[in-house]
Short mmCIF file of N, CA, C and O in Angstrom, two decimals:
data_model
loop_
_atom_site.label_atom_id
_atom_site.label_comp_id
_atom_site.label_asym_id
_atom_site.label_seq_id
_atom_site.Cartn_x
_atom_site.Cartn_y
_atom_site.Cartn_z
N GLU C 1 -10.27 21.39 12.47
CA GLU C 1 -11.52 20.21 12.26
C GLU C 1 -11.27 19.25 11.21
O GLU C 1 -10.29 19.95 9.91
N VAL C 2 -10.69 17.91 11.24
CA VAL C 2 -10.13 17.07 10.26
C VAL C 2 -11.35 16.38 9.23
O VAL C 2 -12.77 16.78 9.31
N GLN C 3 -10.89 16.71 7.97
CA GLN C 3 -11.55 16.01 7.49
C GLN C 3 -10.92 15.27 6.31
O GLN C 3 -9.84 16.30 5.54
N LEU C 4 -11.79 14.30 5.46
CA LEU C 4 -11.37 13.88 4.34
C LEU C 4 -12.61 14.19 3.53
O LEU C 4 -13.59 13.96 3.81
N VAL C 5 -12.11 14.92 2.27
CA VAL C 5 -13.68 14.88 1.35
C VAL C 5 -13.27 14.35 -0.74
O VAL C 5 -11.66 14.69 -1.56
N GLU C 6 -13.74 13.18 -0.83
CA GLU C 6 -13.27 12.47 -1.42
C GLU C 6 -13.70 13.33 -3.01
O GLU C 6 -15.25 13.42 -2.73
N SER C 7 -13.25 13.07 -4.29
CA SER C 7 -14.48 13.84 -5.26
C SER C 7 -13.50 13.09 -6.80
O SER C 7 -12.53 12.00 -6.64
N GLY C 8 -14.40 12.41 -7.68
CA GLY C 8 -14.54 12.37 -9.03
C GLY C 8 -15.06 10.64 -9.39
O GLY C 8 -14.10 10.49 -10.55
N GLY C 9 -15.57 10.61 -8.68
CA GLY C 9 -16.42 9.60 -9.02
C GLY C 9 -17.32 10.37 -10.46
O GLY C 9 -17.39 10.53 -10.76
N GLY C 10 -17.96 9.04 -10.88
CA GLY C 10 -19.16 9.40 -11.99
C GLY C 10 -19.53 7.86 -12.62
O GLY C 10 -19.11 6.66 -12.09
N LEU C 11 -20.36 7.97 -13.80
CA LEU C 11 -20.54 7.05 -14.63
C LEU C 11 -18.98 6.83 -15.82
O LEU C 11 -18.87 7.98 -16.50
N VAL C 12 -18.93 5.30 -15.64
CA VAL C 12 -17.45 5.54 -17.20
C VAL C 12 -18.10 3.72 -17.59
O VAL C 12 -18.44 3.39 -16.61
N GLN C 13 -17.86 4.12 -18.85
CA GLN C 13 -17.65 2.43 -19.12
C GLN C 13 -16.79 1.65 -19.08
O GLN C 13 -15.82 1.88 -19.03
N ALA C 14 -17.26 0.31 -18.44
CA ALA C 14 -16.54 -1.17 -18.96
C ALA C 14 -15.58 -0.81 -19.81
O ALA C 14 -15.03 -0.36 -20.69
N GLY C 15 -13.90 -0.74 -19.06
CA GLY C 15 -12.91 -0.86 -20.07
C GLY C 15 -12.37 0.76 -18.86
O GLY C 15 -11.26 0.63 -20.05
N GLY C 16 -13.19 1.46 -19.28
CA GLY C 16 -12.25 2.99 -18.78
C GLY C 16 -12.02 3.36 -17.45
O GLY C 16 -11.19 2.06 -16.73
N SER C 17 -11.76 4.17 -17.26
CA SER C 17 -10.59 5.24 -16.00
C SER C 17 -11.12 5.72 -15.84
O SER C 17 -12.29 7.25 -15.67
N LEU C 18 -10.64 6.05 -14.45
CA LEU C 18 -10.68 7.49 -13.91
C LEU C 18 -10.04 7.11 -12.50
O LEU C 18 -9.23 6.48 -11.81
N ARG C 19 -10.27 8.78 -12.36
CA ARG C 19 -8.71 9.43 -11.19
C ARG C 19 -9.39 9.84 -9.25
O ARG C 19 -10.85 10.84 -10.05
N LEU C 20 -9.80 9.56 -8.46
CA LEU C 20 -10.45 9.50 -7.72
C LEU C 20 -9.65 10.50 -6.63
O LEU C 20 -8.19 10.06 -6.40
N SER C 21 -9.66 11.38 -6.38
CA SER C 21 -9.03 12.68 -5.47
C SER C 21 -9.93 12.52 -3.74
O SER C 21 -10.29 11.76 -3.75
N CYS C 22 -8.81 12.30 -2.75
CA CYS C 22 -9.12 12.46 -1.52
C CYS C 22 -8.06 14.13 -0.96
O CYS C 22 -7.67 13.28 -0.23
N ALA C 23 -9.08 14.89 -0.73
CA ALA C 23 -8.46 15.96 0.15
C ALA C 23 -8.74 16.04 1.61
O ALA C 23 -10.15 16.04 2.28
N ALA C 24 -7.22 16.58 1.98
CA ALA C 24 -7.51 15.89 3.31
C ALA C 24 -7.27 17.71 3.64
O ALA C 24 -6.31 18.70 3.54
N SER C 25 -7.94 17.99 5.47
CA SER C 25 -7.60 19.14 5.73
C SER C 25 -7.73 18.93 7.31
O SER C 25 -7.98 17.91 7.93
N GLY C 26 -7.20 20.10 7.97
CA GLY C 26 -7.26 20.09 9.07
C GLY C 26 -6.31 19.13 10.56
O GLY C 26 -6.25 19.28 11.54
N PHE C 27 -4.71 18.84 9.66
CA PHE C 27 -4.48 17.97 10.27
C PHE C 27 -3.14 17.91 9.93
O PHE C 27 -3.24 17.96 8.06
N THR C 28 -1.94 17.13 10.12
CA THR C 28 -1.27 17.17 9.33
C THR C 28 -0.71 16.04 8.52
O THR C 28 -0.72 14.79 9.09
N PHE C 29 -1.32 16.36 7.11
CA PHE C 29 -1.37 15.38 5.89
C PHE C 29 0.48 14.54 5.68
O PHE C 29 0.16 13.42 5.80
N ASP C 30 1.15 14.79 6.15
CA ASP C 30 2.38 14.09 6.21
C ASP C 30 2.61 13.07 6.91
O ASP C 30 2.89 12.28 6.96
N ASP C 31 1.74 13.08 8.31
CA ASP C 31 1.75 12.33 9.64
C ASP C 31 1.32 10.80 9.06
O ASP C 31 1.61 9.62 9.89
N TYR C 32 0.21 10.66 7.64
CA TYR C 32 -1.06 9.93 8.27
C TYR C 32 0.09 8.83 7.19
O TYR C 32 -0.10 9.46 5.75
N ALA C 33 -1.02 7.45 6.86
CA ALA C 33 -1.05 6.78 6.52
C ALA C 33 -2.96 7.45 5.07
O ALA C 33 -3.53 7.20 6.19
N VAL C 34 -3.28 7.22 4.02
CA VAL C 34 -4.73 7.23 3.41
C VAL C 34 -4.70 6.10 2.46
O VAL C 34 -3.72 5.87 2.21
N ALA C 35 -6.57 5.67 3.03
CA ALA C 35 -6.60 4.34 2.59
C ALA C 35 -7.67 4.57 1.68
O ALA C 35 -8.49 5.91 2.23
N TRP C 36 -8.17 3.93 0.43
CA TRP C 36 -9.25 3.58 -0.10
C TRP C 36 -9.93 2.12 0.04
O TRP C 36 -9.63 1.03 0.09
N PHE C 37 -11.38 2.81 0.69
CA PHE C 37 -12.03 1.31 0.37
C PHE C 37 -12.92 1.91 -0.06
O PHE C 37 -13.72 2.86 -1.35
N ARG C 38 -14.32 0.39 -0.31
CA ARG C 38 -15.36 0.71 -1.48
C ARG C 38 -16.31 -0.52 -0.16
O ARG C 38 -16.43 -0.85 0.20
N GLN C 39 -17.82 0.48 -0.61
CA GLN C 39 -19.14 -0.54 -0.62
C GLN C 39 -20.02 -0.75 -1.56
O GLN C 39 -20.74 0.29 -2.44
N ALA C 40 -19.87 -1.78 -2.11
CA ALA C 40 -20.16 -1.63 -3.67
C ALA C 40 -22.31 -2.23 -2.97
O ALA C 40 -22.50 -2.21 -1.66
N PRO C 41 -23.44 -1.95 -3.73
CA PRO C 41 -24.66 -1.79 -3.60
C PRO C 41 -24.77 -3.63 -2.84
O PRO C 41 -24.76 -4.60 -3.33
N GLY C 42 -25.47 -3.02 -1.47
CA GLY C 42 -26.17 -4.85 -0.64
C GLY C 42 -24.68 -5.37 -0.27
O GLY C 42 -25.74 -6.40 0.43
N LYS C 43 -23.68 -4.66 -0.49
CA LYS C 43 -22.31 -5.46 0.21
C LYS C 43 -21.87 -4.45 1.31
O LYS C 43 -22.03 -3.43 1.47
N GLY C 44 -21.09 -5.16 2.21
CA GLY C 44 -20.32 -4.65 3.08
C GLY C 44 -19.14 -3.54 3.11
O GLY C 44 -18.87 -3.73 1.26
N ARG C 45 -18.48 -3.22 2.97
CA ARG C 45 -17.96 -2.48 2.72
C ARG C 45 -15.97 -2.74 2.74
O ARG C 45 -16.64 -4.16 4.08
N GLU C 46 -15.85 -2.95 2.14
CA GLU C 46 -14.13 -3.82 1.63
C GLU C 46 -13.19 -2.74 0.59
O GLU C 46 -13.72 -1.71 1.00
N GLY C 47 -12.43 -3.64 1.69
CA GLY C 47 -10.67 -3.10 1.56
C GLY C 47 -9.69 -2.67 2.97
O GLY C 47 -10.53 -3.89 4.00
N PRO C 48 -9.03 -2.55 2.76
CA PRO C 48 -8.71 -1.52 2.25
C PRO C 48 -7.60 -2.23 0.52
O PRO C 48 -7.59 -3.03 0.53
N LEU C 49 -8.78 -1.50 -0.19
CA LEU C 49 -8.12 -2.01 -1.61
C LEU C 49 -6.88 -1.37 -1.83
O LEU C 49 -6.17 -2.38 -2.33
N SER C 50 -5.68 -0.03 -1.27
CA SER C 50 -4.61 0.35 -1.45
C SER C 50 -4.75 1.66 -0.62
O SER C 50 -5.21 2.03 0.33
N ILE C 51 -3.11 1.83 -0.32
CA ILE C 51 -2.80 2.31 0.45
C ILE C 51 -1.82 2.85 0.84
O ILE C 51 -1.17 2.17 -0.31
N ILE C 52 -1.66 4.00 1.06
CA ILE C 52 -0.49 4.34 0.48
C ILE C 52 0.55 5.54 2.00
O ILE C 52 -0.97 5.88 2.93
N GLY C 53 1.38 5.20 2.57
CA GLY C 53 2.03 5.86 3.46
C GLY C 53 2.72 6.63 3.27
O GLY C 53 2.81 7.89 2.32
N SER C 54 2.92 7.31 4.50
CA SER C 54 3.47 9.17 4.61
C SER C 54 4.68 9.25 4.33
O SER C 54 4.27 10.00 3.94
N ASP C 55 5.50 7.35 4.10
CA ASP C 55 6.32 7.33 3.57
C ASP C 55 6.70 7.24 1.69
O ASP C 55 7.62 7.62 1.35
N GLY C 56 5.54 7.15 1.47
CA GLY C 56 5.07 6.93 0.16
C GLY C 56 5.27 5.48 -0.57
O GLY C 56 4.95 4.87 -1.51
N ASN C 57 5.09 4.27 0.58
CA ASN C 57 5.02 2.93 0.72
C ASN C 57 3.36 3.05 0.23
O ASN C 57 3.02 3.46 1.01
N THR C 58 3.37 1.90 -0.68
CA THR C 58 1.77 1.14 -0.98
C THR C 58 1.83 0.15 -1.24
O THR C 58 2.71 -0.72 -1.04
N PHE C 59 0.29 0.52 -0.74
CA PHE C 59 -0.06 -1.82 -1.04
C PHE C 59 -1.73 -1.35 -2.05
O PHE C 59 -2.37 -0.47 -2.18
N LEU C 60 -0.92 -2.55 -2.97
CA LEU C 60 -2.40 -2.75 -3.62
C LEU C 60 -3.21 -4.56 -3.63
O LEU C 60 -2.32 -4.96 -2.90
N GLU C 61 -4.79 -4.30 -3.13
CA GLU C 61 -5.05 -5.75 -3.28
C GLU C 61 -4.77 -7.06 -4.16
O GLU C 61 -5.33 -5.99 -5.43
N ALA C 62 -4.96 -7.80 -4.04
CA ALA C 62 -4.80 -8.82 -5.10
C ALA C 62 -6.23 -8.20 -6.11
O ALA C 62 -5.34 -8.88 -7.58
N SER C 63 -7.43 -8.05 -5.28
CA SER C 63 -8.33 -7.59 -6.96
C SER C 63 -8.15 -6.38 -7.67
O SER C 63 -8.86 -6.05 -8.27
N VAL C 64 -7.45 -5.27 -7.22
CA VAL C 64 -7.09 -4.01 -7.89
C VAL C 64 -5.29 -4.13 -8.39
O VAL C 64 -5.23 -3.30 -9.35
N GLU C 65 -4.55 -5.09 -8.33
CA GLU C 65 -3.22 -4.57 -8.32
C GLU C 65 -2.99 -4.68 -10.36
O GLU C 65 -4.03 -5.93 -10.53
N GLY C 66 -2.69 -3.72 -10.61
CA GLY C 66 -2.22 -4.09 -12.23
C GLY C 66 -3.44 -3.44 -12.77
O GLY C 66 -3.32 -3.03 -14.30
N ARG C 67 -4.41 -2.82 -12.15
CA ARG C 67 -5.38 -1.96 -12.62
C ARG C 67 -5.58 -0.41 -11.77
O ARG C 67 -6.10 1.10 -12.65
N PHE C 68 -5.53 -0.64 -10.77
CA PHE C 68 -5.67 0.45 -9.63
C PHE C 68 -3.61 0.98 -9.30
O PHE C 68 -2.78 0.44 -9.00
N THR C 69 -3.58 2.51 -9.49
CA THR C 69 -2.70 3.09 -8.19
C THR C 69 -3.09 3.13 -8.03
O THR C 69 -3.85 5.08 -7.42
N ILE C 70 -2.69 4.16 -6.62
CA ILE C 70 -2.29 4.91 -5.76
C ILE C 70 -0.88 5.81 -5.26
O ILE C 70 -0.39 5.55 -5.88
N SER C 71 -1.35 7.57 -4.99
CA SER C 71 -0.12 8.15 -4.68
C SER C 71 -0.97 9.72 -4.17
O SER C 71 -1.92 9.48 -3.92
N ARG C 72 0.56 10.47 -4.07
CA ARG C 72 -0.13 11.54 -3.12
C ARG C 72 0.72 12.62 -3.50
O ARG C 72 1.85 12.59 -3.67
N ASP C 73 -0.22 14.01 -3.33
CA ASP C 73 0.51 15.26 -3.46
C ASP C 73 0.58 15.88 -1.96
O ASP C 73 -0.46 16.43 -1.69
N ASN C 74 1.62 15.57 -1.42
CA ASN C 74 1.88 16.19 0.13
C ASN C 74 1.77 17.35 0.43
O ASN C 74 1.03 18.50 1.24
N ALA C 75 1.86 18.35 -0.88
CA ALA C 75 2.06 19.58 -0.93
C ALA C 75 -0.21 20.13 -0.91
O ALA C 75 -0.06 21.56 -0.92
N LYS C 76 -0.55 19.15 -1.55
CA LYS C 76 -1.83 19.81 -1.50
C LYS C 76 -2.23 18.87 -0.56
O LYS C 76 -3.95 18.80 -0.88
N ASN C 77 -2.12 17.81 -0.06
CA ASN C 77 -2.69 17.64 1.02
C ASN C 77 -4.13 16.71 0.02
O ASN C 77 -5.14 16.22 1.10
N THR C 78 -3.37 15.60 -0.57
CA THR C 78 -4.35 15.05 -1.19
C THR C 78 -3.70 13.72 -2.12
O THR C 78 -2.44 13.39 -2.27
N VAL C 79 -4.13 12.94 -1.68
CA VAL C 79 -4.06 10.78 -2.34
C VAL C 79 -5.57 11.17 -3.78
O VAL C 79 -5.99 11.45 -3.13
N TYR C 80 -4.78 10.53 -4.29
CA TYR C 80 -5.28 10.23 -5.71
C TYR C 80 -5.05 8.45 -5.76
O TYR C 80 -4.38 7.57 -5.21
N LEU C 81 -6.48 8.21 -5.98
CA LEU C 81 -6.67 6.19 -6.99
C LEU C 81 -7.01 6.54 -8.13
O LEU C 81 -8.01 7.29 -8.55
N PHE C 82 -5.95 6.15 -8.76
CA PHE C 82 -5.55 6.29 -10.58
C PHE C 82 -6.75 4.03 -10.82
O PHE C 82 -6.30 3.52 -10.29
N MET C 83 -7.65 4.62 -11.60
CA MET C 83 -8.26 3.16 -11.81
C MET C 83 -8.99 3.21 -13.13
O MET C 83 -9.42 3.99 -14.37
N HIS C 84 -8.24 1.75 -13.73
CA HIS C 84 -8.17 1.78 -15.15
C HIS C 84 -8.97 0.66 -15.36
O HIS C 84 -8.80 -0.60 -14.49
N ASN C 85 -9.27 0.13 -16.49
CA ASN C 85 -9.41 -1.07 -16.97
C ASN C 85 -10.08 -1.40 -15.77
O ASN C 85 -10.86 -2.16 -15.39
N LEU C 86 -11.85 -0.10 -16.15
CA LEU C 86 -12.98 -0.60 -14.90
C LEU C 86 -14.08 -1.42 -15.24
O LEU C 86 -14.14 -1.99 -15.88
N LYS C 87 -14.39 -2.31 -14.36
CA LYS C 87 -15.17 -3.46 -14.52
C LYS C 87 -16.62 -3.26 -13.21
O LYS C 87 -16.71 -2.21 -12.77
N GLY C 88 -17.66 -3.99 -14.41
CA GLY C 88 -19.21 -3.58 -13.39
C GLY C 88 -19.24 -4.19 -12.06
O GLY C 88 -19.95 -3.66 -11.55
N ASP C 89 -17.72 -4.57 -11.13
CA ASP C 89 -17.64 -5.53 -10.09
C ASP C 89 -17.40 -4.12 -9.06
O ASP C 89 -16.90 -4.12 -8.05
N ASP C 90 -16.51 -2.96 -9.83
CA ASP C 90 -15.59 -1.39 -9.66
C ASP C 90 -17.22 -1.03 -8.66
O ASP C 90 -16.89 0.20 -8.07
N THR C 91 -18.32 -1.08 -9.50
CA THR C 91 -19.27 -0.33 -9.23
C THR C 91 -19.13 -0.29 -7.71
O THR C 91 -19.61 -1.39 -7.00
N ALA C 92 -19.29 1.18 -6.54
CA ALA C 92 -19.43 1.43 -5.65
C ALA C 92 -19.67 2.57 -4.67
O ALA C 92 -19.30 3.26 -5.75
N VAL C 93 -19.23 2.29 -3.99
CA VAL C 93 -18.95 4.29 -3.07
C VAL C 93 -17.77 3.89 -2.80
O VAL C 93 -16.93 2.86 -1.86
N TYR C 94 -16.65 4.76 -3.48
CA TYR C 94 -15.89 4.25 -2.86
C TYR C 94 -15.58 5.94 -1.64
O TYR C 94 -15.30 7.14 -1.22
N TYR C 95 -14.51 5.33 -0.81
CA TYR C 95 -14.41 5.66 0.66
C TYR C 95 -12.87 6.24 0.70
O TYR C 95 -12.26 5.31 0.40
N CYS C 96 -12.46 7.42 1.42
CA CYS C 96 -10.63 7.03 0.96
C CYS C 96 -11.34 7.29 3.41
O CYS C 96 -11.82 7.92 3.94
N ALA C 97 -9.51 7.11 3.72
CA ALA C 97 -9.31 7.37 5.17
C ALA C 97 -8.30 7.03 5.77
O ALA C 97 -7.28 6.87 4.91
N ARG C 98 -7.71 7.58 7.25
CA ARG C 98 -6.64 7.92 7.36
C ARG C 98 -6.64 7.36 8.58
O ARG C 98 -7.32 7.30 9.13
N SER C 99 -4.96 6.67 8.82
CA SER C 99 -4.81 5.95 9.42
C SER C 99 -3.34 6.40 9.52
O SER C 99 -2.31 6.53 9.51
N ARG C 100 -3.15 6.21 11.21
CA ARG C 100 -1.59 6.66 12.01
C ARG C 100 -0.45 5.71 11.10
O ARG C 100 1.01 5.96 11.17
N TRP C 101 -1.30 4.51 10.75
CA TRP C 101 -0.13 3.29 10.77
C TRP C 101 -0.45 2.74 9.23
O TRP C 101 -1.74 2.86 8.20
N PHE C 102 1.25 2.58 8.21
CA PHE C 102 0.35 1.61 7.06
C PHE C 102 0.53 0.41 6.89
O PHE C 102 0.76 -0.06 8.38
N GLY C 103 -0.18 0.54 6.02
CA GLY C 103 -0.61 -1.51 6.27
C GLY C 103 -2.00 -1.95 6.95
O GLY C 103 -1.83 -3.56 6.55
N VAL C 104 -2.17 -1.29 8.02
CA VAL C 104 -3.15 -1.99 9.14
C VAL C 104 -4.71 -2.32 7.56
O VAL C 104 -5.22 -1.16 7.08
N THR C 105 -5.20 -2.91 8.07
CA THR C 105 -6.51 -3.52 7.23
C THR C 105 -7.83 -3.60 8.15
O THR C 105 -8.61 -3.17 8.30
N LEU C 106 -7.05 -3.14 10.08
CA LEU C 106 -8.65 -3.32 10.33
C LEU C 106 -8.85 -2.04 10.85
O LEU C 106 -8.60 -0.70 10.51
N GLU C 107 -11.28 -2.00 10.37
CA GLU C 107 -10.87 -0.39 9.78
C GLU C 107 -11.53 0.64 11.64
O GLU C 107 -11.62 1.89 11.14
N THR C 108 -11.07 -0.15 12.85
CA THR C 108 -10.92 0.49 13.54
C THR C 108 -9.44 1.55 13.86
O THR C 108 -9.75 1.95 14.47
N LEU C 109 -8.49 0.78 13.08
CA LEU C 109 -7.41 1.95 13.10
C LEU C 109 -7.44 3.02 12.06
O LEU C 109 -6.53 3.98 12.14
N TYR C 110 -8.80 3.19 11.59
CA TYR C 110 -8.64 4.63 10.84
C TYR C 110 -9.75 5.02 11.33
O TYR C 110 -11.00 4.80 11.47
N ASP C 111 -9.79 6.60 12.09
CA ASP C 111 -9.95 7.43 12.66
C ASP C 111 -11.16 8.46 11.94
O ASP C 111 -11.87 8.68 12.83
N TYR C 112 -10.79 8.93 11.13
CA TYR C 112 -11.27 9.78 9.97
C TYR C 112 -11.38 9.43 8.66
O TYR C 112 -10.54 8.41 8.43
N TRP C 113 -12.67 9.14 7.95
CA TRP C 113 -13.25 8.90 7.01
C TRP C 113 -13.80 9.63 5.86
O TRP C 113 -14.54 10.88 6.95
N GLY C 114 -13.78 9.90 4.59
CA GLY C 114 -14.71 10.88 3.69
C GLY C 114 -16.23 10.50 4.00
O GLY C 114 -16.66 9.42 3.62
N GLN C 115 -16.91 11.01 2.61
CA GLN C 115 -18.04 10.60 3.10
C GLN C 115 -18.26 9.69 1.43
O GLN C 115 -19.47 9.45 1.75
N GLY C 116 -17.40 9.43 1.27
CA GLY C 116 -17.26 8.52 -0.09
C GLY C 116 -17.91 9.83 -1.77
O GLY C 116 -18.71 10.07 -1.58
N THR C 117 -17.58 8.73 -2.69
CA THR C 117 -18.14 8.91 -3.86
C THR C 117 -18.66 8.29 -4.82
O THR C 117 -17.78 6.96 -4.79
N GLN C 118 -19.79 8.48 -5.40
CA GLN C 118 -19.89 6.99 -6.54
C GLN C 118 -19.14 6.99 -7.90
O GLN C 118 -18.91 8.01 -8.38
N VAL C 119 -19.40 5.83 -7.70
CA VAL C 119 -18.44 4.76 -8.66
C VAL C 119 -19.25 4.27 -9.54
O VAL C 119 -19.60 2.78 -8.77
N THR C 120 -19.57 4.70 -11.27
CA THR C 120 -20.65 3.03 -11.30
C THR C 120 -20.13 2.91 -13.55
O THR C 120 -19.58 3.38 -13.92
N VAL C 121 -19.94 1.84 -13.28
CA VAL C 121 -18.89 1.06 -14.52
C VAL C 121 -20.18 0.54 -15.36
O VAL C 121 -20.42 -0.47 -14.73
N SER C 122 -20.70 0.47 -16.39
CA SER C 122 -22.25 0.78 -17.35
C SER C 122 -20.97 -0.28 -18.34
O SER C 122 -19.45 -0.37 -18.63
N SER C 123 -21.96 -1.30 -18.63
CA SER C 123 -21.34 -2.06 -19.43
C SER C 123 -21.65 -1.76 -20.43
O SER C 123 -22.48 -1.62 -20.97
#
């Protein structure tokens, strides 16, 4: 069974940092790109914020570039999203999802999603 499980969310003060993890299982992790999306309260899902390809190529959306970084550890089947200088607008549920292709933005091209992890940034 394919599974993606996010963790690492929580409450943090503005300007703080968090590291989110996306642990994958049930498929050949190395073959897939993984992306992070988010959904703020009362808004639609936004993203991809960041993507990492099977070869390590990365993409960062403009609103998080310079503050967020993405990495993967294929030995642990895990993708990480490092978030720094967090702002109130970053408050959201963060989701990871997998795709066969790197750099795609259509959500329909991501076939499995995690359940999300809540990030709350207080001012």
